[in-house]
Amino acid sequence: GAAQVATWVVDPSYLLARNPTCEASPEFKLELAGYGPAAFKMILVPQGASTFRRSQGRGRVQLKCFSPVERGVAPVRFSIAVQAQADAGGGETFTHDFARSALWAKEHEPVYLHAGAAVARQPGGRAARSVVLIRLEVLGGAGCT
C-alpha cells in the first residue's frame, strides 16, 4: 500500500525565543496491526543540553504512544527525516516495540533548528517565517490515520 506519513511543522524562531525543555506535536493516530488506532505524538527535545538555546538549536525527535498497547502487537518500523532529507525521501530507519515501552527516544542525527529551516513565502515573495518540517514515515507494523 501507500506510505503512511505524519508531518509536524516546527517554527524555530518561536521555539528558540520561548526556549522550552521540549515541544510536542499535535496528537495523531497510527493504526497498529493487531491492535487498532493508537494515539501518538512526536516530541522534540534539545540535544546535549537542557534547552534549545543551550543546545545551539540542535534537537532530536522522540515518538510517544499514549494508548495502552498490548504485548503481541507488531513492532513499528519507521523513519524520521527533517525537510532537506524528507525532500529526498531519506531519513534514518528505526524499529520500536511500543508494547514494551511507550517512548521511543533513541539517538539519531540531530534536527538543526537553524540549518534545517525552510523559508515559507508570503504573496509578493516576502519571507513569512522559517519552519522545520519533521516527517515520520511508517514502513511496517502500522498505518497512519
mmCIF file of C-alpha atoms in Angstrom:
data_model
loop_
_atom_site.group_PDB
_atom_site.id
_atom_site.type_symbol
_atom_site.label_atom_id
_atom_site.label_comp_id
_atom_site.label_asym_id
_atom_site.label_seq_id
_atom_site.Cartn_x
_atom_site.Cartn_y
_atom_site.Cartn_z
ATOM 1 C CA GLY A 1 0.000 0.000 0.000
ATOM 2 C CA ALA A 2 0.880 3.662 0.000
ATOM 3 C CA ALA A 3 3.361 5.033 2.505
ATOM 4 C CA GLN A 4 1.774 6.274 5.723
ATOM 5 C CA VAL A 5 3.152 9.667 6.771
ATOM 6 C CA ALA A 6 2.678 12.101 9.669
ATOM 7 C CA THR A 7 4.298 15.541 9.453
ATOM 8 C CA TRP A 8 4.927 18.257 12.008
ATOM 9 C CA VAL A 9 5.911 21.829 11.185
ATOM 10 C CA VAL A 10 8.065 23.478 13.866
ATOM 11 C CA ASP A 11 8.729 27.240 13.944
ATOM 12 C CA PRO A 12 12.395 27.548 15.044
ATOM 13 C CA SER A 13 12.231 31.256 15.919
ATOM 14 C CA TYR A 14 9.242 30.652 18.225
ATOM 15 C CA LEU A 15 10.922 27.611 19.763
ATOM 16 C CA LEU A 16 14.264 29.365 20.320
ATOM 17 C CA ALA A 17 12.568 32.504 21.704
ATOM 18 C CA ARG A 18 10.324 30.540 24.081
ATOM 19 C CA ASN A 19 13.194 28.154 24.885
ATOM 20 C CA PRO A 20 11.212 25.221 26.371
ATOM 21 C CA THR A 21 12.795 21.978 27.574
ATOM 22 C CA CYS A 22 10.717 20.093 24.968
ATOM 23 C CA GLU A 23 7.977 20.653 22.386
ATOM 24 C CA ALA A 24 5.246 18.174 21.368
ATOM 25 C CA SER A 25 3.410 17.765 18.077
ATOM 26 C CA PRO A 26 -0.364 17.614 17.886
ATOM 27 C CA GLU A 27 -1.683 14.102 18.533
ATOM 28 C CA PHE A 28 -2.073 11.788 15.537
ATOM 29 C CA LYS A 29 -3.281 8.196 15.180
ATOM 30 C CA LEU A 30 -1.423 5.152 13.888
ATOM 31 C CA GLU A 31 -3.387 2.028 13.067
ATOM 32 C CA LEU A 32 -1.321 -0.710 14.749
ATOM 33 C CA ALA A 33 -1.594 -4.197 13.256
ATOM 34 C CA GLY A 34 -3.387 -6.453 15.744
ATOM 35 C CA TYR A 35 -4.423 -3.537 17.979
ATOM 36 C CA GLY A 36 -6.261 -0.767 16.123
ATOM 37 C CA PRO A 37 -5.854 3.007 16.287
ATOM 38 C CA ALA A 38 -3.312 4.267 18.826
ATOM 39 C CA ALA A 39 -2.572 7.884 19.787
ATOM 40 C CA PHE A 40 0.955 9.216 19.202
ATOM 41 C CA LYS A 41 2.913 12.462 19.450
ATOM 42 C CA MET A 42 6.340 13.421 18.173
ATOM 43 C CA ILE A 43 8.390 15.200 20.834
ATOM 44 C CA LEU A 44 11.355 17.459 20.073
ATOM 45 C CA VAL A 45 13.956 17.684 22.865
ATOM 46 C CA PRO A 46 17.234 19.647 22.986
ATOM 47 C CA GLN A 47 20.285 17.518 22.184
ATOM 48 C CA GLY A 48 23.043 17.528 24.788
ATOM 49 C CA ALA A 49 21.597 20.431 26.812
ATOM 50 C CA SER A 50 18.600 21.369 28.941
ATOM 51 C CA THR A 51 17.156 23.956 26.499
ATOM 52 C CA PHE A 52 17.186 24.640 22.759
ATOM 53 C CA ARG A 53 19.272 27.806 23.184
ATOM 54 C CA ARG A 54 21.898 25.940 25.196
ATOM 55 C CA SER A 55 21.947 23.157 22.579
ATOM 56 C CA GLN A 56 22.596 25.831 19.895
ATOM 57 C CA GLY A 57 19.378 24.862 18.118
ATOM 58 C CA ARG A 58 20.124 21.121 17.974
ATOM 59 C CA GLY A 59 17.357 18.731 18.901
ATOM 60 C CA ARG A 60 16.224 15.167 18.484
ATOM 61 C CA VAL A 61 12.827 13.660 17.873
ATOM 62 C CA GLN A 62 11.162 11.166 20.189
ATOM 63 C CA LEU A 63 7.973 9.244 19.435
ATOM 64 C CA LYS A 64 5.500 8.554 22.249
ATOM 65 C CA CYS A 65 2.444 6.304 22.231
ATOM 66 C CA PHE A 66 -0.388 7.450 24.513
ATOM 67 C CA SER A 67 -2.505 4.289 24.120
ATOM 68 C CA PRO A 68 -2.094 1.114 26.234
ATOM 69 C CA VAL A 69 -0.597 -1.127 23.531
ATOM 70 C CA GLU A 70 -0.666 -4.803 24.500
ATOM 71 C CA ARG A 71 2.035 -7.441 24.062
ATOM 72 C CA GLY A 72 1.859 -9.260 20.763
ATOM 73 C CA VAL A 73 1.322 -6.109 18.700
ATOM 74 C CA ALA A 74 3.881 -5.955 15.887
ATOM 75 C CA PRO A 75 6.801 -3.555 16.402
ATOM 76 C CA VAL A 76 6.544 -0.421 14.264
ATOM 77 C CA ARG A 77 9.217 0.269 11.634
ATOM 78 C CA PHE A 78 9.507 3.956 10.756
ATOM 79 C CA SER A 79 11.832 6.657 9.510
ATOM 80 C CA ILE A 80 12.256 10.231 10.698
ATOM 81 C CA ALA A 81 13.583 12.987 8.467
ATOM 82 C CA VAL A 82 13.892 16.767 8.503
ATOM 83 C CA GLN A 83 12.865 18.885 5.489
ATOM 84 C CA ALA A 84 16.058 18.562 3.433
ATOM 85 C CA GLN A 85 16.216 14.786 3.934
ATOM 86 C CA ALA A 86 12.448 14.341 3.563
ATOM 87 C CA ASP A 87 12.545 16.032 0.160
ATOM 88 C CA ALA A 88 14.962 13.316 -0.942
ATOM 89 C CA GLY A 89 12.740 10.607 0.572
ATOM 90 C CA GLY A 90 15.505 9.720 3.057
ATOM 91 C CA GLY A 91 15.811 9.589 6.782
ATOM 92 C CA GLU A 92 17.084 7.097 9.310
ATOM 93 C CA THR A 93 15.043 3.914 9.820
ATOM 94 C CA PHE A 94 14.128 2.572 13.267
ATOM 95 C CA THR A 95 12.041 -0.250 14.754
ATOM 96 C CA HIS A 96 10.331 0.024 18.138
ATOM 97 C CA ASP A 97 8.008 -2.198 20.171
ATOM 98 C CA PHE A 98 5.507 0.186 21.787
ATOM 99 C CA ALA A 99 4.066 -2.702 23.855
ATOM 100 C CA ARG A 100 7.404 -2.856 25.739
ATOM 101 C CA SER A 101 7.955 0.904 26.054
ATOM 102 C CA ALA A 102 5.584 3.761 25.202
ATOM 103 C CA LEU A 103 8.503 6.109 24.434
ATOM 104 C CA TRP A 104 10.994 5.750 21.577
ATOM 105 C CA ALA A 105 13.949 8.004 22.405
ATOM 106 C CA LYS A 106 16.898 6.519 20.507
ATOM 107 C CA GLU A 107 19.883 8.646 19.485
ATOM 108 C CA HIS A 108 19.760 9.743 15.844
ATOM 109 C CA GLU A 109 21.005 12.517 13.583
ATOM 110 C CA PRO A 110 20.122 15.840 15.221
ATOM 111 C CA VAL A 111 17.453 18.220 13.990
ATOM 112 C CA TYR A 112 19.131 21.583 13.332
ATOM 113 C CA LEU A 113 16.628 24.348 14.019
ATOM 114 C CA HIS A 114 18.756 26.895 12.138
ATOM 115 C CA ALA A 115 20.284 24.978 9.213
ATOM 116 C CA GLY A 116 17.242 22.757 8.569
ATOM 117 C CA ALA A 117 14.836 25.668 8.317
ATOM 118 C CA ALA A 118 12.992 26.384 5.103
ATOM 119 C CA VAL A 119 11.585 29.825 4.473
ATOM 120 C CA ALA A 120 7.846 29.983 3.809
ATOM 121 C CA ARG A 121 6.939 32.767 1.354
ATOM 122 C CA GLN A 122 4.042 35.193 1.505
ATOM 123 C CA PRO A 123 2.437 36.589 -1.667
ATOM 124 C CA GLY A 124 4.842 39.068 -3.229
ATOM 125 C CA GLY A 125 7.873 36.958 -2.332
ATOM 126 C CA ARG A 126 8.339 38.249 1.229
ATOM 127 C CA ALA A 127 9.621 35.713 3.733
ATOM 128 C CA ALA A 128 6.828 34.817 6.160
ATOM 129 C CA ARG A 129 8.716 32.629 8.621
ATOM 130 C CA SER A 130 11.260 29.855 8.790
ATOM 131 C CA VAL A 131 9.925 26.397 9.513
ATOM 132 C CA VAL A 132 11.354 22.939 10.099
ATOM 133 C CA LEU A 133 9.292 20.056 8.724
ATOM 134 C CA ILE A 134 9.687 16.821 10.677
ATOM 135 C CA ARG A 135 8.379 13.816 8.759
ATOM 136 C CA LEU A 136 7.536 10.413 10.245
ATOM 137 C CA GLU A 137 7.014 7.666 7.679
ATOM 138 C CA VAL A 138 5.661 4.313 8.822
ATOM 139 C CA LEU A 139 7.388 1.495 6.941
ATOM 140 C CA GLY A 140 5.769 -1.528 8.579
ATOM 141 C CA GLY A 141 3.672 -2.727 11.520
ATOM 142 C CA ALA A 142 1.218 0.185 11.355
ATOM 143 C CA GLY A 143 -0.643 2.614 9.161
ATOM 144 C CA CYS A 144 -1.300 6.300 9.808
ATOM 145 C CA THR A 145 -4.838 7.683 10.093
#
